[in-house]
PDB file of C-alpha atoms in Angstrom:
ATOM      1  CA  MET Y 121     -24.383  -5.095  -4.651  1.00  0.00           C
ATOM      2  CA  THR Y 122     -23.441  -1.538  -4.462  1.00  0.00           C
ATOM      3  CA  GLY Y 123     -20.349  -0.432  -2.434  1.00  0.00           C
ATOM      4  CA  ILE Y 124     -17.850   2.260  -1.704  1.00  0.00           C
ATOM      5  CA  LEU Y 125     -15.706   0.178  -4.436  1.00  0.00           C
ATOM      6  CA  ASN Y 126     -17.521  -1.327  -7.464  1.00  0.00           C
ATOM      7  CA  LEU Y 127     -15.760  -2.947 -10.260  1.00  0.00           C
ATOM      8  CA  ASN Y 128     -17.660  -4.068 -13.531  1.00  0.00           C
ATOM      9  CA  LYS Y 129     -16.272  -6.462 -15.860  1.00  0.00           C
ATOM     10  CA  VAL Y 130     -12.324  -5.316 -15.489  1.00  0.00           C
ATOM     11  CA  SER Y 131     -10.207  -6.888 -18.100  1.00  0.00           C
ATOM     12  CA  LYS Y 132      -6.664  -6.264 -18.824  1.00  0.00           C
ATOM     13  CA  THR Y 133      -4.395  -7.883 -21.559  1.00  0.00           C
ATOM     14  CA  PHE Y 134      -0.878  -7.578 -21.733  1.00  0.00           C
ATOM     15  CA  GLY Y 135      -0.180  -8.541 -25.517  1.00  0.00           C
ATOM     16  CA  GLY Y 136      -2.082 -11.687 -25.830  1.00  0.00           C
ATOM     17  CA  ILE Y 137      -1.923 -12.279 -22.476  1.00  0.00           C
ATOM     18  CA  LYS Y 138      -4.907 -12.393 -20.448  1.00  0.00           C
ATOM     19  CA  ALA Y 139      -4.161 -11.286 -16.888  1.00  0.00           C
ATOM     20  CA  VAL Y 140      -8.115 -10.341 -15.604  1.00  0.00           C
ATOM     21  CA  THR Y 141     -11.111 -11.438 -17.424  1.00  0.00           C
ATOM     22  CA  ASP Y 142     -14.425  -9.793 -16.751  1.00  0.00           C
ATOM     23  CA  VAL Y 143     -13.788  -9.538 -12.928  1.00  0.00           C
ATOM     24  CA  SER Y 144     -16.905  -7.740 -11.028  1.00  0.00           C
ATOM     25  CA  PHE Y 145     -17.257  -7.459  -7.585  1.00  0.00           C
ATOM     26  CA  SER Y 146     -18.093  -4.689  -5.015  1.00  0.00           C
ATOM     27  CA  VAL Y 147     -16.789  -3.832  -1.264  1.00  0.00           C
ATOM     28  CA  LYS Y 148     -19.041  -2.367   1.534  1.00  0.00           C
ATOM     29  CA  GLU Y 149     -17.904   0.675   3.373  1.00  0.00           C
ATOM     30  CA  GLY Y 150     -15.714  -0.372   5.984  1.00  0.00           C
ATOM     31  CA  GLU Y 151     -15.741  -3.968   5.241  1.00  0.00           C
ATOM     32  CA  ILE Y 152     -12.580  -6.236   5.370  1.00  0.00           C
ATOM     33  CA  VAL Y 153     -12.401  -8.151   2.213  1.00  0.00           C
ATOM     34  CA  GLY Y 154      -9.658 -10.699   1.449  1.00  0.00           C
ATOM     35  CA  LEU Y 155      -8.594 -11.547  -1.985  1.00  0.00           C
ATOM     36  CA  ILE Y 156      -6.788 -15.264  -2.542  1.00  0.00           C
ATOM     37  CA  GLY Y 157      -5.775 -17.379  -5.716  1.00  0.00           C
ATOM     38  CA  PRO Y 158      -2.774 -19.212  -6.818  1.00  0.00           C
ATOM     39  CA  ASN Y 159       0.328 -17.667  -7.940  1.00  0.00           C
ATOM     40  CA  GLY Y 160      -0.253 -15.912 -11.211  1.00  0.00           C
ATOM     41  CA  ALA Y 161      -3.706 -15.597 -10.811  1.00  0.00           C
ATOM     42  CA  GLY Y 162      -4.231 -11.988 -11.399  1.00  0.00           C
ATOM     43  CA  LYS Y 163      -4.286 -10.776  -7.796  1.00  0.00           C
ATOM     44  CA  THR Y 164      -1.720  -7.988  -8.046  1.00  0.00           C
ATOM     45  CA  THR Y 165      -2.645  -6.721 -11.203  1.00  0.00           C
ATOM     46  CA  LEU Y 166      -6.258  -6.390 -10.135  1.00  0.00           C
ATOM     47  CA  VAL Y 167      -5.204  -4.126  -7.633  1.00  0.00           C
ATOM     48  CA  ASN Y 168      -2.835  -2.140  -9.792  1.00  0.00           C
ATOM     49  CA  LEU Y 169      -5.851  -1.915 -12.020  1.00  0.00           C
ATOM     50  CA  ILE Y 170      -7.836  -0.085  -9.233  1.00  0.00           C
ATOM     51  CA  THR Y 171      -5.188   1.962  -8.100  1.00  0.00           C
ATOM     52  CA  GLY Y 172      -4.483   3.373 -11.699  1.00  0.00           C
ATOM     53  CA  ALA Y 173      -0.653   1.672 -11.899  1.00  0.00           C
ATOM     54  CA  HIS Y 174      -2.305  -0.218 -14.500  1.00  0.00           C
ATOM     55  CA  LYS Y 175      -4.783   1.149 -17.326  1.00  0.00           C
ATOM     56  CA  LEU Y 176      -7.992  -0.982 -17.877  1.00  0.00           C
ATOM     57  CA  SER Y 177      -8.350  -3.027 -21.339  1.00  0.00           C
ATOM     58  CA  SER Y 178     -12.200  -2.576 -20.757  1.00  0.00           C
ATOM     59  CA  GLY Y 179     -14.888  -2.730 -18.078  1.00  0.00           C
ATOM     60  CA  SER Y 180     -15.428   0.072 -15.475  1.00  0.00           C
ATOM     61  CA  MET Y 181     -14.504   1.100 -12.046  1.00  0.00           C
ATOM     62  CA  SER Y 182     -16.077   3.393  -9.375  1.00  0.00           C
ATOM     63  CA  PHE Y 183     -15.310   4.537  -5.998  1.00  0.00           C
ATOM     64  CA  MET Y 184     -17.188   6.570  -3.511  1.00  0.00           C
ATOM     65  CA  GLY Y 185     -19.533   7.321  -6.790  1.00  0.00           C
ATOM     66  CA  LYS Y 186     -16.992   8.421  -8.576  1.00  0.00           C
ATOM     67  CA  ASP Y 187     -15.560   6.968 -11.935  1.00  0.00           C
ATOM     68  CA  ILE Y 188     -12.391   5.941 -11.611  1.00  0.00           C
ATOM     69  CA  THR Y 189     -11.904   3.656 -14.639  1.00  0.00           C
ATOM     70  CA  ASN Y 190      -9.251   6.068 -16.425  1.00  0.00           C
ATOM     71  CA  TYR Y 191      -7.416   7.573 -12.875  1.00  0.00           C
ATOM     72  CA  LYS Y 192      -3.621   7.373 -12.652  1.00  0.00           C
ATOM     73  CA  PRO Y 193      -1.998   6.485  -9.555  1.00  0.00           C
ATOM     74  CA  TYR Y 194      -1.815  10.204  -8.022  1.00  0.00           C
ATOM     75  CA  MET Y 195      -5.560  10.691  -8.903  1.00  0.00           C
ATOM     76  CA  SER Y 196      -6.809   7.673  -7.151  1.00  0.00           C
ATOM     77  CA  ALA Y 197      -4.305   8.473  -3.874  1.00  0.00           C
ATOM     78  CA  LYS Y 198      -6.245  11.856  -3.946  1.00  0.00           C
ATOM     79  CA  THR Y 199      -9.400  10.086  -4.391  1.00  0.00           C
ATOM     80  CA  GLY Y 200      -8.466   7.997  -1.157  1.00  0.00           C
ATOM     81  CA  LEU Y 201      -7.097   4.702  -2.068  1.00  0.00           C
ATOM     82  CA  ALA Y 202      -3.854   3.811  -0.629  1.00  0.00           C
ATOM     83  CA  ARG Y 203      -1.836   0.464  -1.246  1.00  0.00           C
ATOM     84  CA  THR Y 204       1.021  -1.389   0.090  1.00  0.00           C
ATOM     85  CA  PHE Y 205       3.497  -3.443  -2.189  1.00  0.00           C
ATOM     86  CA  GLN Y 206       3.994  -7.174  -1.532  1.00  0.00           C
ATOM     87  CA  VAL Y 207       8.040  -5.937  -2.140  1.00  0.00           C
ATOM     88  CA  VAL Y 208       8.673  -3.445   0.485  1.00  0.00           C
ATOM     89  CA  GLN Y 209      10.695  -0.710  -1.268  1.00  0.00           C
ATOM     90  CA  PRO Y 210      11.480   2.364   1.098  1.00  0.00           C
ATOM     91  CA  PHE Y 211      13.410   5.075   0.060  1.00  0.00           C
ATOM     92  CA  PRO Y 212      16.666   3.620   1.951  1.00  0.00           C
ATOM     93  CA  GLU Y 213      18.488   6.586   2.490  1.00  0.00           C
ATOM     94  CA  MET Y 214      15.855   8.413   3.963  1.00  0.00           C
ATOM     95  CA  THR Y 215      14.918   8.182   7.907  1.00  0.00           C
ATOM     96  CA  VAL Y 216      11.581   6.236   8.549  1.00  0.00           C
ATOM     97  CA  PHE Y 217      10.364   9.462   9.416  1.00  0.00           C
ATOM     98  CA  GLU Y 218      11.000  10.952   6.108  1.00  0.00           C
ATOM     99  CA  ASN Y 219       9.705   8.076   4.202  1.00  0.00           C
ATOM    100  CA  VAL Y 220       6.044   8.302   6.082  1.00  0.00           C
ATOM    101  CA  LEU Y 221       6.099  12.226   5.643  1.00  0.00           C
ATOM    102  CA  ALA Y 222       6.391  11.944   2.050  1.00  0.00           C
ATOM    103  CA  GLY Y 223       2.947   9.917   2.274  1.00  0.00           C
ATOM    104  CA  ALA Y 224       1.559  12.621   4.130  1.00  0.00           C
ATOM    105  CA  LEU Y 225       2.825  15.341   1.828  1.00  0.00           C
ATOM    106  CA  PHE Y 226       1.755  13.813  -1.364  1.00  0.00           C
ATOM    107  CA  GLY Y 227      -1.381  11.593  -0.597  1.00  0.00           C
ATOM    108  CA  SER Y 228      -4.695  12.716  -0.043  1.00  0.00           C
ATOM    109  CA  ALA Y 229      -4.307  14.215   3.233  1.00  0.00           C
ATOM    110  CA  GLY Y 230      -2.449  17.213   1.658  1.00  0.00           C
ATOM    111  CA  GLY Y 231      -2.193  20.267   4.103  1.00  0.00           C
ATOM    112  CA  THR Y 232       0.763  21.882   5.202  1.00  0.00           C
ATOM    113  CA  TYR Y 233       4.022  20.456   6.136  1.00  0.00           C
ATOM    114  CA  ARG Y 234       3.124  21.112   9.804  1.00  0.00           C
ATOM    115  CA  GLU Y 235       0.105  19.055   9.325  1.00  0.00           C
ATOM    116  CA  ALA Y 236       1.505  16.484   7.369  1.00  0.00           C
ATOM    117  CA  ALA Y 237       4.694  16.229   9.947  1.00  0.00           C
ATOM    118  CA  ALA Y 238       2.112  16.053  12.755  1.00  0.00           C
ATOM    119  CA  LEU Y 239       0.237  12.949  10.888  1.00  0.00           C
ATOM    120  CA  THR Y 240       3.412  11.369  10.033  1.00  0.00           C
ATOM    121  CA  ALA Y 241       4.268  11.137  13.586  1.00  0.00           C
ATOM    122  CA  LYS Y 242       0.947  10.358  14.437  1.00  0.00           C
ATOM    123  CA  GLU Y 243       1.310   7.011  12.373  1.00  0.00           C
ATOM    124  CA  LEU Y 244       4.492   5.774  13.339  1.00  0.00           C
ATOM    125  CA  GLU Y 245       3.172   5.842  16.985  1.00  0.00           C
ATOM    126  CA  PHE Y 246       0.131   3.893  15.415  1.00  0.00           C
ATOM    127  CA  VAL Y 247       2.258   1.477  14.024  1.00  0.00           C
ATOM    128  CA  GLY Y 248       4.722   0.929  16.657  1.00  0.00           C
ATOM    129  CA  LEU Y 249       7.956   2.630  14.970  1.00  0.00           C
ATOM    130  CA  SER Y 250       8.158   5.959  16.687  1.00  0.00           C
ATOM    131  CA  GLU Y 251      11.541   5.000  18.474  1.00  0.00           C
ATOM    132  CA  PHE Y 252      12.879   4.419  14.872  1.00  0.00           C
ATOM    133  CA  SER Y 253      12.170   7.685  13.431  1.00  0.00           C
ATOM    134  CA  ASN Y 254      15.452   9.005  12.519  1.00  0.00           C
ATOM    135  CA  THR Y 255      16.687   5.529  11.578  1.00  0.00           C
ATOM    136  CA  PRO Y 256      17.675   4.962   7.986  1.00  0.00           C
ATOM    137  CA  ALA Y 257      14.949   3.077   6.314  1.00  0.00           C
ATOM    138  CA  SER Y 258      17.620   0.767   5.024  1.00  0.00           C
ATOM    139  CA  ALA Y 259      18.258  -0.164   8.495  1.00  0.00           C
ATOM    140  CA  LEU Y 260      15.162  -1.424   9.553  1.00  0.00           C
ATOM    141  CA  THR Y 261      14.364  -5.474   9.812  1.00  0.00           C
ATOM    142  CA  LEU Y 262      11.900  -7.298   7.658  1.00  0.00           C
ATOM    143  CA  PRO Y 263       8.734  -6.706  10.228  1.00  0.00           C
ATOM    144  CA  ASN Y 264       9.730  -3.073  10.699  1.00  0.00           C
ATOM    145  CA  ARG Y 265       9.875  -2.588   6.738  1.00  0.00           C
ATOM    146  CA  LYS Y 266       6.237  -3.808   6.842  1.00  0.00           C
ATOM    147  CA  LYS Y 267       5.329  -1.587   9.647  1.00  0.00           C
ATOM    148  CA  LEU Y 268       6.947   1.447   8.034  1.00  0.00           C
ATOM    149  CA  GLU Y 269       5.219   0.460   4.550  1.00  0.00           C
ATOM    150  CA  LEU Y 270       2.045   0.593   6.295  1.00  0.00           C
ATOM    151  CA  ALA Y 271       2.554   4.030   7.918  1.00  0.00           C
ATOM    152  CA  LYS Y 272       3.549   5.553   4.549  1.00  0.00           C
ATOM    153  CA  SER Y 273      -0.107   4.018   3.246  1.00  0.00           C
ATOM    154  CA  LEU Y 274      -1.976   5.492   6.307  1.00  0.00           C
ATOM    155  CA  ALA Y 275      -0.511   8.961   6.242  1.00  0.00           C
ATOM    156  CA  MET Y 276      -2.096   9.402   2.875  1.00  0.00           C
ATOM    157  CA  ALA Y 277      -5.391   9.460   4.841  1.00  0.00           C
ATOM    158  CA  PRO Y 278      -7.321   6.548   2.640  1.00  0.00           C
ATOM    159  CA  LYS Y 279     -10.368   6.086   2.881  1.00  0.00           C
ATOM    160  CA  MET Y 280      -9.991   2.331   1.364  1.00  0.00           C
ATOM    161  CA  LEU Y 281      -6.540   0.430   1.887  1.00  0.00           C
ATOM    162  CA  PHE Y 282      -5.258  -2.385  -0.518  1.00  0.00           C
ATOM    163  CA  LEU Y 283      -2.920  -4.946   1.565  1.00  0.00           C
ATOM    164  CA  ASP Y 284      -0.320  -6.701  -0.479  1.00  0.00           C
ATOM    165  CA  GLU Y 285       0.931  -9.688   1.059  1.00  0.00           C
ATOM    166  CA  VAL Y 286       1.649  -8.148   4.093  1.00  0.00           C
ATOM    167  CA  ASN Y 287       2.381 -11.308   6.446  1.00  0.00           C
ATOM    168  CA  ALA Y 288       4.817 -12.352   3.849  1.00  0.00           C
ATOM    169  CA  GLY Y 289       8.452 -13.629   5.519  1.00  0.00           C
ATOM    170  CA  LEU Y 290       6.934 -13.084   8.849  1.00  0.00           C
ATOM    171  CA  ASN Y 291       6.939 -15.481  11.741  1.00  0.00           C
ATOM    172  CA  SER Y 292       3.799 -16.572  13.538  1.00  0.00           C
ATOM    173  CA  GLY Y 293       4.310 -13.815  16.575  1.00  0.00           C
ATOM    174  CA  GLU Y 294       4.918 -11.198  13.979  1.00  0.00           C
ATOM    175  CA  ILE Y 295       1.729 -12.143  11.809  1.00  0.00           C
ATOM    176  CA  GLU Y 296      -0.513 -11.721  15.141  1.00  0.00           C
ATOM    177  CA  GLY Y 297       0.831  -8.454  15.697  1.00  0.00           C
ATOM    178  CA  ALA Y 298       0.254  -7.872  12.007  1.00  0.00           C
ATOM    179  CA  LEU Y 299      -3.362  -9.047  12.171  1.00  0.00           C
ATOM    180  CA  ASN Y 300      -4.219  -6.357  15.132  1.00  0.00           C
ATOM    181  CA  LEU Y 301      -2.588  -3.421  13.187  1.00  0.00           C
ATOM    182  CA  ILE Y 302      -5.013  -4.590  10.412  1.00  0.00           C
ATOM    183  CA  ARG Y 303      -8.124  -4.874  13.148  1.00  0.00           C
ATOM    184  CA  LYS Y 304      -7.083  -1.163  14.511  1.00  0.00           C
ATOM    185  CA  ILE Y 305      -6.824   0.054  11.035  1.00  0.00           C
ATOM    186  CA  SER Y 306     -10.149  -1.100  10.505  1.00  0.00           C
ATOM    187  CA  ASN Y 307     -11.921  -0.054  13.921  1.00  0.00           C
ATOM    188  CA  ARG Y 308     -10.397   3.822  12.635  1.00  0.00           C
ATOM    189  CA  GLY Y 309     -13.158   3.338   9.666  1.00  0.00           C
ATOM    190  CA  ILE Y 310     -10.946   2.228   6.705  1.00  0.00           C
ATOM    191  CA  THR Y 311     -12.079  -0.033   4.197  1.00  0.00           C
ATOM    192  CA  ILE Y 312      -9.453  -3.084   3.593  1.00  0.00           C
ATOM    193  CA  LEU Y 313      -8.822  -5.411   0.692  1.00  0.00           C
ATOM    194  CA  ILE Y 314      -6.275  -7.930   1.490  1.00  0.00           C
ATOM    195  CA  ILE Y 315      -4.432 -10.175  -0.684  1.00  0.00           C
ATOM    196  CA  GLU Y 316      -3.083 -13.368   1.332  1.00  0.00           C
ATOM    197  CA  HIS Y 317      -2.073 -17.038   0.835  1.00  0.00           C
ATOM    198  CA  LEU Y 318      -2.708 -18.037   4.377  1.00  0.00           C
ATOM    199  CA  MET Y 319      -6.240 -18.754   4.890  1.00  0.00           C
ATOM    200  CA  LYS Y 320      -5.543 -18.757   8.525  1.00  0.00           C
ATOM    201  CA  VAL Y 321      -4.950 -15.175   8.287  1.00  0.00           C
ATOM    202  CA  LEU Y 322      -8.270 -14.434   6.370  1.00  0.00           C
ATOM    203  CA  LEU Y 323     -10.419 -16.704   8.806  1.00  0.00           C
ATOM    204  CA  ASN Y 324      -9.574 -14.032  11.732  1.00  0.00           C
ATOM    205  CA  VAL Y 325     -10.201 -11.069   9.902  1.00  0.00           C
ATOM    206  CA  ALA Y 326     -11.461 -10.966   6.500  1.00  0.00           C
ATOM    207  CA  GLU Y 327     -15.520 -10.686   6.692  1.00  0.00           C
ATOM    208  CA  ARG Y 328     -15.651 -11.815   2.981  1.00  0.00           C
ATOM    209  CA  VAL Y 329     -13.206 -13.779   0.513  1.00  0.00           C
ATOM    210  CA  LEU Y 330     -12.866 -13.359  -2.917  1.00  0.00           C
ATOM    211  CA  VAL Y 331     -11.156 -15.981  -5.128  1.00  0.00           C
ATOM    212  CA  ILE Y 332      -9.371 -15.360  -8.598  1.00  0.00           C
ATOM    213  CA  HIS Y 333      -7.917 -18.247 -11.040  1.00  0.00           C
ATOM    214  CA  HIS Y 334      -6.579 -17.955 -14.095  1.00  0.00           C
ATOM    215  CA  GLY Y 335      -7.849 -13.950 -13.906  1.00  0.00           C
ATOM    216  CA  GLU Y 336     -11.080 -14.573 -13.820  1.00  0.00           C
ATOM    217  CA  MET Y 337     -13.532 -14.476 -10.884  1.00  0.00           C
ATOM    218  CA  LEU Y 338     -14.145 -18.064  -9.640  1.00  0.00           C
ATOM    219  CA  ALA Y 339     -15.754 -17.778  -5.922  1.00  0.00           C
ATOM    220  CA  GLU Y 340     -16.876 -15.357  -3.482  1.00  0.00           C
ATOM    221  CA  GLY Y 341     -18.240 -16.040   0.443  1.00  0.00           C
ATOM    222  CA  SER Y 342     -17.267 -15.983   3.879  1.00  0.00           C
ATOM    223  CA  ALA Y 343     -14.027 -17.510   4.562  1.00  0.00           C
ATOM    224  CA  LYS Y 344     -15.215 -20.437   6.064  1.00  0.00           C
ATOM    225  CA  ASP Y 345     -17.455 -21.224   3.221  1.00  0.00           C
ATOM    226  CA  ILE Y 346     -14.319 -20.605   0.662  1.00  0.00           C
ATOM    227  CA  ILE Y 347     -12.003 -23.211   2.091  1.00  0.00           C
ATOM    228  CA  GLU Y 348     -14.830 -25.860   1.556  1.00  0.00           C
ATOM    229  CA  ASP Y 349     -15.487 -24.755  -1.687  1.00  0.00           C
ATOM    230  CA  GLU Y 350     -14.308 -27.780  -4.152  1.00  0.00           C
ATOM    231  CA  ARG Y 351     -13.485 -25.582  -7.070  1.00  0.00           C
ATOM    232  CA  VAL Y 352     -11.340 -23.438  -4.754  1.00  0.00           C
ATOM    233  CA  ILE Y 353      -9.766 -26.550  -3.317  1.00  0.00           C
ATOM    234  CA  GLU Y 354      -8.785 -27.998  -6.621  1.00  0.00           C
ATOM    235  CA  ALA Y 355      -7.652 -24.766  -8.066  1.00  0.00           C
ATOM    236  CA  TYR Y 356      -5.053 -24.791  -5.281  1.00  0.00           C
ATOM    237  CA  LEU Y 357      -4.071 -28.354  -4.774  1.00  0.00           C
ATOM    238  CA  GLY Y 358      -5.104 -29.762  -8.814  1.00  0.00           C
ATOM    239  CA  SER Y 359      -7.855 -32.345  -9.413  1.00  0.00           C
ATOM    240  CA  LYS Y 360      -5.690 -35.268  -8.072  1.00  0.00           C
ATOM    241  CA  PHE Y 361      -4.931 -33.576  -4.529  1.00  0.00           C
ATOM    242  CA  ALA Y 362      -8.328 -32.172  -4.191  1.00  0.00           C
ATOM    243  CA  LYS Y 363     -10.061 -35.381  -4.114  1.00  0.00           C
ATOM    244  CA  ARG Y 364      -7.379 -36.696  -1.561  1.00  0.00           C
ATOM    245  CA  PHE Y 365      -7.399 -33.497   0.685  1.00  0.00           C
ATOM    246  CA  GLY Y 366     -10.584 -32.060   0.533  1.00  0.00           C
ATOM    247  CA  GLY Y 367     -10.901 -29.299   2.655  1.00  0.00           C
ATOM    248  CA  SER Y 368      -7.093 -29.462   3.574  1.00  0.00           C
ATOM    249  CA  LEU Y 369      -7.037 -25.300   2.878  1.00  0.00           C
ATOM    250  CA  ARG Y 370      -7.280 -24.819   6.516  1.00  0.00           C
TER     251      ARG Y 370
END
């Protein structure tokens, strides 16, 4: 399958450690794809490779028909790739508005300061942070820091957005709010790849789920098929518990 994003046998080693090995997949334009795997499976490393934070050891990647194999992060951003981070780290002394403005000025959106400021205001309203525009980022609660992270990424005018554990640390009500935001982002035509541990989240939003284990592609399919895949259950629970609790990833 050829899509907006295509990975062909992507690998990454750190010294003698194989973090990602021969991973290949495609993401269609407008799709919401989940990426799951046990802790240390290589999920974040894979996103780091796609967005240019790490250099590939081997393999190739393309985005919107362009070879992005050797792109640096700023080049990936200009091409239309944006991401959030698992550990949210805004510029603490800057205001919420200034944090998002940085994404608008230096991301793929570009343009004048006035255009960037207008885009910043638009994205803050979109995520529900307009009332905190002049608040220092350090004063935000965790749920609002997560929203700020989203606004910063959206201000880069991405064509594809990588969401890394956006629901981590949130309660059930906050997770539902985050899911609604993800759906609204998708409705804007932005392609989404979401790293997530909560299968109930992916059952709600993901059209397809990719599973990696020990840095290798383990399975691919609908969320419903994935939670019933014995290989996936064993990877999460171990063979002993997989036999006893088959299907319990729900």
